[in-house]
């Protein structure tokens, strides 16, 4: 099925690739065949400036992995939207499940971060998704409803559906399971929805072929230009 808009493939590098590795990766990425999709990379803060510089004059965007709601202040360890923009960063991920699981991110703080980033003019990928226990207890829709309740539709906002049980585990949601969740999300908020959770070259095409899957947020497989490029081309052909 051909979609009426380009898919977006975002590579979440998590806490991998300092500036020198980032520069080498971006130099390789510039030369890669990425097909006809929008592509962004999300390096750790320390490598954002390098990535922006290395990818200047390409169509590949650079996103951060988080962003605080205040412009400045006594918030040790945090970074604000104006600071990211000064570096040339185009957008940010917010509410990744690793932030929720390990760093106390809540629906409320996700809502504040998203609103501030959008108000400052950044594009945002807001992540939602249920844990394995929540899915098994039949709570998936309730969890998604609660996580989405803090968000409002915006032209610069995308949702990433990332079932927590599929992130970094090698367990991917079946295309049907992902499609069902994406359709549910769109029934609540009419926005593009990326799928995330062990997307790899082998499963990217069948996921991208689902009518309500508008791209992918890729973790592990985005750290290698060859596998990331293969995922981009697979989505491009779907
Ligand atoms: C992610 O980091 O958003 C992610 C989906 O990771 P992985 O692709 O490694 O499961």
JSON list of C-alpha atoms and ligand atoms in Angstrom, two decimals:
[
{"chain": "A", "resi": 1, "resn": "UNK", "atom": "CA", "xyz": [0.00, 0.00, 0.00]},
{"chain": "A", "resi": 2, "resn": "UNK", "atom": "CA", "xyz": [1.30, 3.45, -0.82]},
{"chain": "A", "resi": 3, "resn": "UNK", "atom": "CA", "xyz": [0.87, 6.10, 1.86]},
{"chain": "A", "resi": 4, "resn": "UNK", "atom": "CA", "xyz": [-0.09, 9.66, 1.02]},
{"chain": "A", "resi": 5, "resn": "UNK", "atom": "CA", "xyz": [2.86, 11.04, 2.98]},
{"chain": "A", "resi": 6, "resn": "UNK", "atom": "CA", "xyz": [6.53, 10.19, 3.42]},
{"chain": "A", "resi": 7, "resn": "UNK", "atom": "CA", "xyz": [7.43, 7.91, 6.29]},
{"chain": "A", "resi": 8, "resn": "UNK", "atom": "CA", "xyz": [9.79, 9.16, 8.98]},
{"chain": "A", "resi": 9, "resn": "UNK", "atom": "CA", "xyz": [12.60, 6.95, 10.22]},
{"chain": "A", "resi": 10, "resn": "UNK", "atom": "CA", "xyz": [14.27, 8.17, 13.41]},
{"chain": "A", "resi": 11, "resn": "UNK", "atom": "CA", "xyz": [17.41, 6.64, 14.88]},
{"chain": "A", "resi": 12, "resn": "UNK", "atom": "CA", "xyz": [17.57, 6.83, 18.68]},
{"chain": "A", "resi": 13, "resn": "UNK", "atom": "CA", "xyz": [21.22, 6.39, 19.59]},
{"chain": "A", "resi": 14, "resn": "UNK", "atom": "CA", "xyz": [20.47, 6.33, 23.34]},
{"chain": "A", "resi": 15, "resn": "UNK", "atom": "CA", "xyz": [23.75, 6.69, 25.31]},
{"chain": "A", "resi": 16, "resn": "UNK", "atom": "CA", "xyz": [25.97, 5.56, 22.43]},
{"chain": "A", "resi": 17, "resn": "UNK", "atom": "CA", "xyz": [28.39, 7.47, 20.16]},
{"chain": "A", "resi": 18, "resn": "UNK", "atom": "CA", "xyz": [30.43, 10.33, 21.56]},
{"chain": "A", "resi": 19, "resn": "UNK", "atom": "CA", "xyz": [31.47, 13.15, 19.19]},
{"chain": "A", "resi": 20, "resn": "UNK", "atom": "CA", "xyz": [34.18, 11.29, 17.24]},
{"chain": "A", "resi": 21, "resn": "UNK", "atom": "CA", "xyz": [32.02, 8.21, 16.62]},
{"chain": "A", "resi": 22, "resn": "UNK", "atom": "CA", "xyz": [29.10, 10.48, 15.76]},
{"chain": "A", "resi": 23, "resn": "UNK", "atom": "CA", "xyz": [31.20, 12.35, 13.18]},
{"chain": "A", "resi": 24, "resn": "UNK", "atom": "CA", "xyz": [32.30, 9.10, 11.54]},
{"chain": "A", "resi": 25, "resn": "UNK", "atom": "CA", "xyz": [28.73, 7.74, 11.51]},
{"chain": "A", "resi": 26, "resn": "UNK", "atom": "CA", "xyz": [27.31, 10.95, 10.00]},
{"chain": "A", "resi": 27, "resn": "UNK", "atom": "CA", "xyz": [30.01, 11.05, 7.31]},
{"chain": "A", "resi": 28, "resn": "UNK", "atom": "CA", "xyz": [28.98, 7.51, 6.30]},
{"chain": "A", "resi": 29, "resn": "UNK", "atom": "CA", "xyz": [25.26, 8.29, 6.56]},
{"chain": "A", "resi": 30, "resn": "UNK", "atom": "CA", "xyz": [25.62, 11.25, 4.17]},
{"chain": "A", "resi": 31, "resn": "UNK", "atom": "CA", "xyz": [26.79, 8.84, 1.47]},
{"chain": "A", "resi": 32, "resn": "UNK", "atom": "CA", "xyz": [24.18, 6.12, 2.13]},
{"chain": "A", "resi": 33, "resn": "UNK", "atom": "CA", "xyz": [21.13, 5.41, -0.03]},
{"chain": "A", "resi": 34, "resn": "UNK", "atom": "CA", "xyz": [18.23, 6.12, 2.36]},
{"chain": "A", "resi": 35, "resn": "UNK", "atom": "CA", "xyz": [15.40, 5.85, -0.16]},
{"chain": "A", "resi": 36, "resn": "UNK", "atom": "CA", "xyz": [12.50, 8.27, -0.21]},
{"chain": "A", "resi": 37, "resn": "UNK", "atom": "CA", "xyz": [11.79, 8.78, 3.50]},
{"chain": "A", "resi": 38, "resn": "UNK", "atom": "CA", "xyz": [12.40, 11.56, 6.03]},
{"chain": "A", "resi": 39, "resn": "UNK", "atom": "CA", "xyz": [15.33, 10.65, 8.25]},
{"chain": "A", "resi": 40, "resn": "UNK", "atom": "CA", "xyz": [16.41, 11.97, 11.63]},
{"chain": "A", "resi": 41, "resn": "UNK", "atom": "CA", "xyz": [19.11, 10.92, 14.07]},
{"chain": "A", "resi": 42, "resn": "UNK", "atom": "CA", "xyz": [18.85, 11.44, 17.84]},
{"chain": "A", "resi": 43, "resn": "UNK", "atom": "CA", "xyz": [22.36, 11.48, 19.35]},
{"chain": "A", "resi": 44, "resn": "UNK", "atom": "CA", "xyz": [23.13, 12.00, 23.04]},
{"chain": "A", "resi": 45, "resn": "UNK", "atom": "CA", "xyz": [23.54, 15.67, 24.07]},
{"chain": "A", "resi": 46, "resn": "UNK", "atom": "CA", "xyz": [27.34, 15.55, 23.88]},
{"chain": "A", "resi": 47, "resn": "UNK", "atom": "CA", "xyz": [27.22, 14.68, 20.17]},
{"chain": "A", "resi": 48, "resn": "UNK", "atom": "CA", "xyz": [24.43, 16.97, 19.00]},
{"chain": "A", "resi": 49, "resn": "UNK", "atom": "CA", "xyz": [26.69, 19.79, 17.82]},
{"chain": "A", "resi": 50, "resn": "UNK", "atom": "CA", "xyz": [28.90, 17.38, 15.89]},
{"chain": "A", "resi": 51, "resn": "UNK", "atom": "CA", "xyz": [25.87, 15.74, 14.26]},
{"chain": "A", "resi": 52, "resn": "UNK", "atom": "CA", "xyz": [24.34, 19.09, 13.28]},
{"chain": "A", "resi": 53, "resn": "UNK", "atom": "CA", "xyz": [27.64, 20.20, 11.74]},
{"chain": "A", "resi": 54, "resn": "UNK", "atom": "CA", "xyz": [28.28, 16.87, 9.99]},
{"chain": "A", "resi": 55, "resn": "UNK", "atom": "CA", "xyz": [24.77, 16.74, 8.50]},
{"chain": "A", "resi": 56, "resn": "UNK", "atom": "CA", "xyz": [24.45, 20.45, 7.57]},
{"chain": "A", "resi": 57, "resn": "UNK", "atom": "CA", "xyz": [23.41, 20.81, 3.92]},
{"chain": "A", "resi": 58, "resn": "UNK", "atom": "CA", "xyz": [21.67, 17.38, 3.96]},
{"chain": "A", "resi": 59, "resn": "UNK", "atom": "CA", "xyz": [17.98, 16.68, 4.57]},
{"chain": "A", "resi": 60, "resn": "UNK", "atom": "CA", "xyz": [18.75, 14.53, 7.61]},
{"chain": "A", "resi": 61, "resn": "UNK", "atom": "CA", "xyz": [17.47, 16.20, 10.77]},
{"chain": "A", "resi": 62, "resn": "UNK", "atom": "CA", "xyz": [19.02, 16.06, 14.23]},
{"chain": "A", "resi": 63, "resn": "UNK", "atom": "CA", "xyz": [16.81, 15.53, 17.29]},
{"chain": "A", "resi": 64, "resn": "UNK", "atom": "CA", "xyz": [17.72, 15.46, 20.98]},
{"chain": "A", "resi": 65, "resn": "UNK", "atom": "CA", "xyz": [16.50, 12.67, 23.29]},
{"chain": "A", "resi": 66, "resn": "UNK", "atom": "CA", "xyz": [14.84, 14.93, 25.87]},
{"chain": "A", "resi": 67, "resn": "UNK", "atom": "CA", "xyz": [14.19, 18.60, 26.67]},
{"chain": "A", "resi": 68, "resn": "UNK", "atom": "CA", "xyz": [13.21, 20.50, 29.83]},
{"chain": "A", "resi": 69, "resn": "UNK", "atom": "CA", "xyz": [10.10, 22.68, 30.06]},
{"chain": "A", "resi": 70, "resn": "UNK", "atom": "CA", "xyz": [11.86, 25.78, 31.41]},
{"chain": "A", "resi": 71, "resn": "UNK", "atom": "CA", "xyz": [14.09, 27.98, 29.23]},
{"chain": "A", "resi": 72, "resn": "UNK", "atom": "CA", "xyz": [16.76, 28.09, 31.95]},
{"chain": "A", "resi": 73, "resn": "UNK", "atom": "CA", "xyz": [17.04, 27.64, 35.70]},
{"chain": "A", "resi": 74, "resn": "UNK", "atom": "CA", "xyz": [18.38, 25.55, 38.56]},
{"chain": "A", "resi": 75, "resn": "UNK", "atom": "CA", "xyz": [17.75, 22.14, 36.94]},
{"chain": "A", "resi": 76, "resn": "UNK", "atom": "CA", "xyz": [21.06, 20.29, 37.10]},
{"chain": "A", "resi": 77, "resn": "UNK", "atom": "CA", "xyz": [21.48, 17.82, 34.27]},
{"chain": "A", "resi": 78, "resn": "UNK", "atom": "CA", "xyz": [18.72, 19.24, 32.10]},
{"chain": "A", "resi": 79, "resn": "UNK", "atom": "CA", "xyz": [18.80, 21.04, 28.74]},
{"chain": "A", "resi": 80, "resn": "UNK", "atom": "CA", "xyz": [16.23, 23.50, 27.37]},
{"chain": "A", "resi": 81, "resn": "UNK", "atom": "CA", "xyz": [14.61, 24.04, 23.98]},
{"chain": "A", "resi": 82, "resn": "UNK", "atom": "CA", "xyz": [16.39, 27.37, 23.29]},
{"chain": "A", "resi": 83, "resn": "UNK", "atom": "CA", "xyz": [19.75, 25.71, 24.05]},
{"chain": "A", "resi": 84, "resn": "UNK", "atom": "CA", "xyz": [18.99, 22.91, 21.58]},
{"chain": "A", "resi": 85, "resn": "UNK", "atom": "CA", "xyz": [17.85, 25.40, 18.98]},
{"chain": "A", "resi": 86, "resn": "UNK", "atom": "CA", "xyz": [21.03, 27.42, 19.36]},
{"chain": "A", "resi": 87, "resn": "UNK", "atom": "CA", "xyz": [22.90, 24.26, 18.35]},
{"chain": "A", "resi": 88, "resn": "UNK", "atom": "CA", "xyz": [20.73, 23.83, 15.25]},
{"chain": "A", "resi": 89, "resn": "UNK", "atom": "CA", "xyz": [18.76, 20.89, 16.66]},
{"chain": "A", "resi": 90, "resn": "UNK", "atom": "CA", "xyz": [15.42, 20.44, 14.87]},
{"chain": "A", "resi": 91, "resn": "UNK", "atom": "CA", "xyz": [13.40, 18.43, 17.36]},
{"chain": "A", "resi": 92, "resn": "UNK", "atom": "CA", "xyz": [13.43, 16.11, 20.32]},
{"chain": "A", "resi": 93, "resn": "UNK", "atom": "CA", "xyz": [12.16, 12.77, 21.56]},
{"chain": "A", "resi": 94, "resn": "UNK", "atom": "CA", "xyz": [10.15, 13.08, 24.79]},
{"chain": "A", "resi": 95, "resn": "UNK", "atom": "CA", "xyz": [8.82, 10.47, 27.18]},
{"chain": "A", "resi": 96, "resn": "UNK", "atom": "CA", "xyz": [10.90, 7.52, 25.99]},
{"chain": "A", "resi": 97, "resn": "UNK", "atom": "CA", "xyz": [10.11, 4.50, 28.15]},
{"chain": "A", "resi": 98, "resn": "UNK", "atom": "CA", "xyz": [13.72, 4.42, 29.40]},
{"chain": "A", "resi": 99, "resn": "UNK", "atom": "CA", "xyz": [13.14, 7.94, 30.79]},
{"chain": "A", "resi": 100, "resn": "UNK", "atom": "CA", "xyz": [9.88, 6.77, 32.37]},
{"chain": "A", "resi": 101, "resn": "UNK", "atom": "CA", "xyz": [11.38, 3.53, 33.75]},
{"chain": "A", "resi": 102, "resn": "UNK", "atom": "CA", "xyz": [14.76, 4.73, 35.03]},
{"chain": "A", "resi": 103, "resn": "UNK", "atom": "CA", "xyz": [14.49, 8.50, 35.54]},
{"chain": "A", "resi": 104, "resn": "UNK", "atom": "CA", "xyz": [11.09, 9.09, 37.07]},
{"chain": "A", "resi": 105, "resn": "UNK", "atom": "CA", "xyz": [9.45, 10.63, 34.01]},
{"chain": "A", "resi": 106, "resn": "UNK", "atom": "CA", "xyz": [5.68, 10.78, 34.50]},
{"chain": "A", "resi": 107, "resn": "UNK", "atom": "CA", "xyz": [2.76, 11.49, 32.20]},
{"chain": "A", "resi": 108, "resn": "UNK", "atom": "CA", "xyz": [2.59, 14.94, 33.77]},
{"chain": "A", "resi": 109, "resn": "UNK", "atom": "CA", "xyz": [6.27, 15.78, 33.18]},
{"chain": "A", "resi": 110, "resn": "UNK", "atom": "CA", "xyz": [6.03, 14.39, 29.65]},
{"chain": "A", "resi": 111, "resn": "UNK", "atom": "CA", "xyz": [3.09, 16.72, 28.99]},
{"chain": "A", "resi": 112, "resn": "UNK", "atom": "CA", "xyz": [5.03, 19.73, 30.27]},
{"chain": "A", "resi": 113, "resn": "UNK", "atom": "CA", "xyz": [8.14, 18.88, 28.27]},
{"chain": "A", "resi": 114, "resn": "UNK", "atom": "CA", "xyz": [6.18, 18.31, 25.05]},
{"chain": "A", "resi": 115, "resn": "UNK", "atom": "CA", "xyz": [4.19, 21.54, 25.39]},
{"chain": "A", "resi": 116, "resn": "UNK", "atom": "CA", "xyz": [7.30, 23.63, 26.04]},
{"chain": "A", "resi": 117, "resn": "UNK", "atom": "CA", "xyz": [9.30, 22.07, 23.20]},
{"chain": "A", "resi": 118, "resn": "UNK", "atom": "CA", "xyz": [6.45, 22.64, 20.73]},
{"chain": "A", "resi": 119, "resn": "UNK", "atom": "CA", "xyz": [5.90, 26.20, 21.96]},
{"chain": "A", "resi": 120, "resn": "UNK", "atom": "CA", "xyz": [9.59, 26.91, 21.37]},
{"chain": "A", "resi": 121, "resn": "UNK", "atom": "CA", "xyz": [9.29, 25.64, 17.78]},
{"chain": "A", "resi": 122, "resn": "UNK", "atom": "CA", "xyz": [10.92, 22.22, 18.09]},
{"chain": "A", "resi": 123, "resn": "UNK", "atom": "CA", "xyz": [9.41, 19.16, 16.44]},
{"chain": "A", "resi": 124, "resn": "UNK", "atom": "CA", "xyz": [8.57, 16.43, 18.96]},
{"chain": "A", "resi": 125, "resn": "UNK", "atom": "CA", "xyz": [8.35, 12.65, 18.92]},
{"chain": "A", "resi": 126, "resn": "UNK", "atom": "CA", "xyz": [6.35, 11.77, 22.05]},
{"chain": "A", "resi": 127, "resn": "UNK", "atom": "CA", "xyz": [6.64, 8.13, 23.11]},
{"chain": "A", "resi": 128, "resn": "UNK", "atom": "CA", "xyz": [3.85, 6.01, 24.54]},
{"chain": "A", "resi": 129, "resn": "UNK", "atom": "CA", "xyz": [3.48, 2.28, 25.12]},
{"chain": "A", "resi": 130, "resn": "UNK", "atom": "CA", "xyz": [2.46, -0.36, 27.61]},
{"chain": "A", "resi": 131, "resn": "UNK", "atom": "CA", "xyz": [4.59, -2.78, 29.62]},
{"chain": "A", "resi": 132, "resn": "UNK", "atom": "CA", "xyz": [4.29, -6.54, 29.22]},
{"chain": "A", "resi": 133, "resn": "UNK", "atom": "CA", "xyz": [2.35, -6.82, 32.50]},
{"chain": "A", "resi": 134, "resn": "UNK", "atom": "CA", "xyz": [-0.07, -4.10, 31.38]},
{"chain": "A", "resi": 135, "resn": "UNK", "atom": "CA", "xyz": [-0.65, -5.83, 28.05]},
{"chain": "A", "resi": 136, "resn": "UNK", "atom": "CA", "xyz": [-1.21, -9.18, 29.76]},
{"chain": "A", "resi": 137, "resn": "UNK", "atom": "CA", "xyz": [-3.68, -7.57, 32.15]},
{"chain": "A", "resi": 138, "resn": "UNK", "atom": "CA", "xyz": [-5.64, -6.18, 29.19]},
{"chain": "A", "resi": 139, "resn": "UNK", "atom": "CA", "xyz": [-4.73, -2.60, 30.10]},
{"chain": "A", "resi": 140, "resn": "UNK", "atom": "CA", "xyz": [-3.07, -1.51, 26.86]},
{"chain": "A", "resi": 141, "resn": "UNK", "atom": "CA", "xyz": [-5.81, 0.87, 25.75]},
{"chain": "A", "resi": 142, "resn": "UNK", "atom": "CA", "xyz": [-6.19, 2.39, 29.23]},
{"chain": "A", "resi": 143, "resn": "UNK", "atom": "CA", "xyz": [-2.45, 3.02, 29.43]},
{"chain": "A", "resi": 144, "resn": "UNK", "atom": "CA", "xyz": [-2.31, 4.59, 25.97]},
{"chain": "A", "resi": 145, "resn": "UNK", "atom": "CA", "xyz": [-5.38, 6.72, 26.75]},
{"chain": "A", "resi": 146, "resn": "UNK", "atom": "CA", "xyz": [-3.74, 8.00, 29.95]},
{"chain": "A", "resi": 147, "resn": "UNK", "atom": "CA", "xyz": [-0.37, 8.68, 28.31]},
{"chain": "A", "resi": 148, "resn": "UNK", "atom": "CA", "xyz": [-1.99, 10.52, 25.39]},
{"chain": "A", "resi": 149, "resn": "UNK", "atom": "CA", "xyz": [-4.31, 12.57, 27.61]},
{"chain": "A", "resi": 150, "resn": "UNK", "atom": "CA", "xyz": [-1.48, 15.00, 28.40]},
{"chain": "A", "resi": 151, "resn": "UNK", "atom": "CA", "xyz": [-0.87, 15.75, 24.70]},
{"chain": "A", "resi": 152, "resn": "UNK", "atom": "CA", "xyz": [-2.65, 17.99, 22.23]},
{"chain": "A", "resi": 153, "resn": "UNK", "atom": "CA", "xyz": [-2.53, 17.66, 18.46]},
{"chain": "A", "resi": 154, "resn": "UNK", "atom": "CA", "xyz": [0.04, 19.93, 16.85]},
{"chain": "A", "resi": 155, "resn": "UNK", "atom": "CA", "xyz": [1.51, 20.08, 13.33]},
{"chain": "A", "resi": 156, "resn": "UNK", "atom": "CA", "xyz": [4.98, 19.49, 14.77]},
{"chain": "A", "resi": 157, "resn": "UNK", "atom": "CA", "xyz": [4.02, 16.56, 17.00]},
{"chain": "A", "resi": 158, "resn": "UNK", "atom": "CA", "xyz": [4.37, 12.87, 16.17]},
{"chain": "A", "resi": 159, "resn": "UNK", "atom": "CA", "xyz": [3.64, 9.93, 18.44]},
{"chain": "A", "resi": 160, "resn": "UNK", "atom": "CA", "xyz": [5.88, 6.88, 18.73]},
{"chain": "A", "resi": 161, "resn": "UNK", "atom": "CA", "xyz": [4.09, 3.73, 19.83]},
{"chain": "A", "resi": 162, "resn": "UNK", "atom": "CA", "xyz": [6.76, 1.75, 21.64]},
{"chain": "A", "resi": 163, "resn": "UNK", "atom": "CA", "xyz": [5.49, -1.27, 23.57]},
{"chain": "A", "resi": 164, "resn": "UNK", "atom": "CA", "xyz": [7.98, -1.46, 26.44]},
{"chain": "A", "resi": 165, "resn": "UNK", "atom": "CA", "xyz": [8.23, -5.25, 26.14]},
{"chain": "A", "resi": 166, "resn": "UNK", "atom": "CA", "xyz": [9.57, -4.85, 22.59]},
{"chain": "A", "resi": 167, "resn": "UNK", "atom": "CA", "xyz": [12.28, -2.25, 23.24]},
{"chain": "A", "resi": 168, "resn": "UNK", "atom": "CA", "xyz": [15.79, -3.65, 23.07]},
{"chain": "A", "resi": 169, "resn": "UNK", "atom": "CA", "xyz": [14.45, -7.16, 23.68]},
{"chain": "A", "resi": 170, "resn": "UNK", "atom": "CA", "xyz": [14.46, -8.51, 20.14]},
{"chain": "A", "resi": 171, "resn": "UNK", "atom": "CA", "xyz": [10.68, -9.13, 20.57]},
{"chain": "A", "resi": 172, "resn": "UNK", "atom": "CA", "xyz": [8.82, -7.12, 17.95]},
{"chain": "A", "resi": 173, "resn": "UNK", "atom": "CA", "xyz": [5.08, -6.52, 18.01]},
{"chain": "A", "resi": 174, "resn": "UNK", "atom": "CA", "xyz": [3.49, -8.35, 15.10]},
{"chain": "A", "resi": 175, "resn": "UNK", "atom": "CA", "xyz": [2.44, -5.98, 12.31]},
{"chain": "A", "resi": 176, "resn": "UNK", "atom": "CA", "xyz": [-1.19, -6.70, 13.28]},
{"chain": "A", "resi": 177, "resn": "UNK", "atom": "CA", "xyz": [-0.64, -5.91, 16.98]},
{"chain": "A", "resi": 178, "resn": "UNK", "atom": "CA", "xyz": [1.19, -2.70, 16.10]},
{"chain": "A", "resi": 179, "resn": "UNK", "atom": "CA", "xyz": [-1.46, -1.72, 13.53]},
{"chain": "A", "resi": 180, "resn": "UNK", "atom": "CA", "xyz": [-4.22, -2.22, 16.10]},
{"chain": "A", "resi": 181, "resn": "UNK", "atom": "CA", "xyz": [-2.46, 0.01, 18.65]},
{"chain": "A", "resi": 182, "resn": "UNK", "atom": "CA", "xyz": [-1.69, 2.66, 16.02]},
{"chain": "A", "resi": 183, "resn": "UNK", "atom": "CA", "xyz": [-5.31, 2.78, 14.89]},
{"chain": "A", "resi": 184, "resn": "UNK", "atom": "CA", "xyz": [-6.39, 3.14, 18.53]},
{"chain": "A", "resi": 185, "resn": "UNK", "atom": "CA", "xyz": [-3.91, 6.00, 19.09]},
{"chain": "A", "resi": 186, "resn": "UNK", "atom": "CA", "xyz": [-5.13, 7.78, 15.95]},
{"chain": "A", "resi": 187, "resn": "UNK", "atom": "CA", "xyz": [-8.72, 7.44, 17.14]},
{"chain": "A", "resi": 188, "resn": "UNK", "atom": "CA", "xyz": [-7.70, 9.57, 20.15]},
{"chain": "A", "resi": 189, "resn": "UNK", "atom": "CA", "xyz": [-5.21, 11.95, 18.51]},
{"chain": "A", "resi": 190, "resn": "UNK", "atom": "CA", "xyz": [-5.10, 12.46, 14.77]},
{"chain": "A", "resi": 191, "resn": "UNK", "atom": "CA", "xyz": [-1.32, 12.48, 14.34]},
{"chain": "A", "resi": 192, "resn": "UNK", "atom": "CA", "xyz": [1.31, 10.42, 12.52]},
{"chain": "A", "resi": 193, "resn": "UNK", "atom": "CA", "xyz": [2.39, 7.43, 14.61]},
{"chain": "A", "resi": 194, "resn": "UNK", "atom": "CA", "xyz": [5.83, 5.79, 14.38]},
{"chain": "A", "resi": 195, "resn": "UNK", "atom": "CA", "xyz": [6.38, 2.22, 15.59]},
{"chain": "A", "resi": 196, "resn": "UNK", "atom": "CA", "xyz": [9.32, 1.44, 17.87]},
{"chain": "A", "resi": 197, "resn": "UNK", "atom": "CA", "xyz": [10.48, -1.82, 19.41]},
{"chain": "A", "resi": 198, "resn": "UNK", "atom": "CA", "xyz": [13.20, -4.00, 17.89]},
{"chain": "A", "resi": 199, "resn": "UNK", "atom": "CA", "xyz": [12.73, -2.70, 14.35]},
{"chain": "A", "resi": 200, "resn": "UNK", "atom": "CA", "xyz": [15.38, -4.37, 12.19]},
{"chain": "A", "resi": 201, "resn": "UNK", "atom": "CA", "xyz": [16.14, -4.74, 8.48]},
{"chain": "A", "resi": 202, "resn": "UNK", "atom": "CA", "xyz": [14.21, -8.06, 8.50]},
{"chain": "A", "resi": 203, "resn": "UNK", "atom": "CA", "xyz": [10.92, -6.72, 9.86]},
{"chain": "A", "resi": 204, "resn": "UNK", "atom": "CA", "xyz": [10.92, -3.08, 8.72]},
{"chain": "A", "resi": 205, "resn": "UNK", "atom": "CA", "xyz": [9.04, -3.61, 5.44]},
{"chain": "A", "resi": 206, "resn": "UNK", "atom": "CA", "xyz": [6.10, -5.56, 6.88]},
{"chain": "A", "resi": 207, "resn": "UNK", "atom": "CA", "xyz": [5.68, -3.08, 9.72]},
{"chain": "A", "resi": 208, "resn": "UNK", "atom": "CA", "xyz": [5.91, -0.10, 7.36]},
{"chain": "A", "resi": 209, "resn": "UNK", "atom": "CA", "xyz": [3.30, -1.67, 5.08]},
{"chain": "A", "resi": 210, "resn": "UNK", "atom": "CA", "xyz": [0.58, -1.34, 7.75]},
{"chain": "A", "resi": 211, "resn": "UNK", "atom": "CA", "xyz": [-1.83, 1.48, 6.93]},
{"chain": "A", "resi": 212, "resn": "UNK", "atom": "CA", "xyz": [-1.46, 3.32, 10.26]},
{"chain": "A", "resi": 213, "resn": "UNK", "atom": "CA", "xyz": [2.28, 2.90, 10.70]},
{"chain": "A", "resi": 214, "resn": "UNK", "atom": "CA", "xyz": [3.88, 6.14, 9.52]},
{"chain": "A", "resi": 215, "resn": "UNK", "atom": "CA", "xyz": [7.50, 5.30, 10.16]},
{"chain": "A", "resi": 216, "resn": "UNK", "atom": "CA", "xyz": [9.78, 3.93, 12.84]},
{"chain": "A", "resi": 217, "resn": "UNK", "atom": "CA", "xyz": [11.74, 4.93, 15.92]},
{"chain": "A", "resi": 218, "resn": "UNK", "atom": "CA", "xyz": [14.74, 2.63, 15.77]},
{"chain": "A", "resi": 219, "resn": "UNK", "atom": "CA", "xyz": [17.12, 2.00, 18.68]},
{"chain": "A", "resi": 220, "resn": "UNK", "atom": "CA", "xyz": [19.79, -0.70, 18.39]},
{"chain": "A", "resi": 221, "resn": "UNK", "atom": "CA", "xyz": [19.57, -1.12, 14.62]},
{"chain": "A", "resi": 222, "resn": "UNK", "atom": "CA", "xyz": [20.13, 2.61, 14.07]},
{"chain": "A", "resi": 223, "resn": "UNK", "atom": "CA", "xyz": [23.70, 2.43, 15.39]},
{"chain": "A", "resi": 224, "resn": "UNK", "atom": "CA", "xyz": [25.01, 0.88, 12.20]},
{"chain": "A", "resi": 225, "resn": "UNK", "atom": "CA", "xyz": [24.68, 2.76, 8.90]},
{"chain": "A", "resi": 226, "resn": "UNK", "atom": "CA", "xyz": [24.11, -0.39, 6.89]},
{"chain": "A", "resi": 227, "resn": "UNK", "atom": "CA", "xyz": [21.19, -1.67, 8.99]},
{"chain": "A", "resi": 228, "resn": "UNK", "atom": "CA", "xyz": [19.73, 1.82, 9.45]},
{"chain": "A", "resi": 229, "resn": "UNK", "atom": "CA", "xyz": [19.94, 2.47, 5.70]},
{"chain": "A", "resi": 230, "resn": "UNK", "atom": "CA", "xyz": [18.28, -0.89, 4.96]},
{"chain": "A", "resi": 231, "resn": "UNK", "atom": "CA", "xyz": [15.39, 0.01, 7.30]},
{"chain": "A", "resi": 232, "resn": "UNK", "atom": "CA", "xyz": [15.00, 3.41, 5.61]},
{"chain": "A", "resi": 233, "resn": "UNK", "atom": "CA", "xyz": [14.88, 1.84, 2.15]},
{"chain": "A", "resi": 234, "resn": "UNK", "atom": "CA", "xyz": [12.44, -0.86, 3.30]},
{"chain": "A", "resi": 235, "resn": "UNK", "atom": "CA", "xyz": [10.07, 1.81, 4.64]},
{"chain": "A", "resi": 236, "resn": "UNK", "atom": "CA", "xyz": [10.52, 3.81, 1.46]},
{"chain": "A", "resi": 237, "resn": "UNK", "atom": "CA", "xyz": [9.34, 0.89, -0.67]},
{"chain": "A", "resi": 238, "resn": "UNK", "atom": "CA", "xyz": [6.24, 0.19, 1.46]},
{"chain": "B", "resi": 1, "resn": "LIG", "atom": "C1", "xyz": [14.09, 2.79, 21.07]},
{"chain": "B", "resi": 1, "resn": "LIG", "atom": "O1", "xyz": [15.13, 3.07, 21.64]},
{"chain": "B", "resi": 1, "resn": "LIG", "atom": "O2", "xyz": [13.22, 3.67, 20.94]},
{"chain": "B", "resi": 1, "resn": "LIG", "atom": "C2", "xyz": [13.89, 1.43, 20.56]},
{"chain": "B", "resi": 1, "resn": "LIG", "atom": "C3", "xyz": [12.76, 1.14, 19.99]},
{"chain": "B", "resi": 1, "resn": "LIG", "atom": "O3", "xyz": [14.93, 0.55, 20.73]},
{"chain": "B", "resi": 1, "resn": "LIG", "atom": "P1", "xyz": [15.15, -0.86, 19.96]},
{"chain": "B", "resi": 1, "resn": "LIG", "atom": "O4", "xyz": [14.91, -0.58, 18.48]},
{"chain": "B", "resi": 1, "resn": "LIG", "atom": "O5", "xyz": [16.58, -1.22, 20.23]},
{"chain": "B", "resi": 1, "resn": "LIG", "atom": "O6", "xyz": [14.17, -1.81, 20.49]}
]
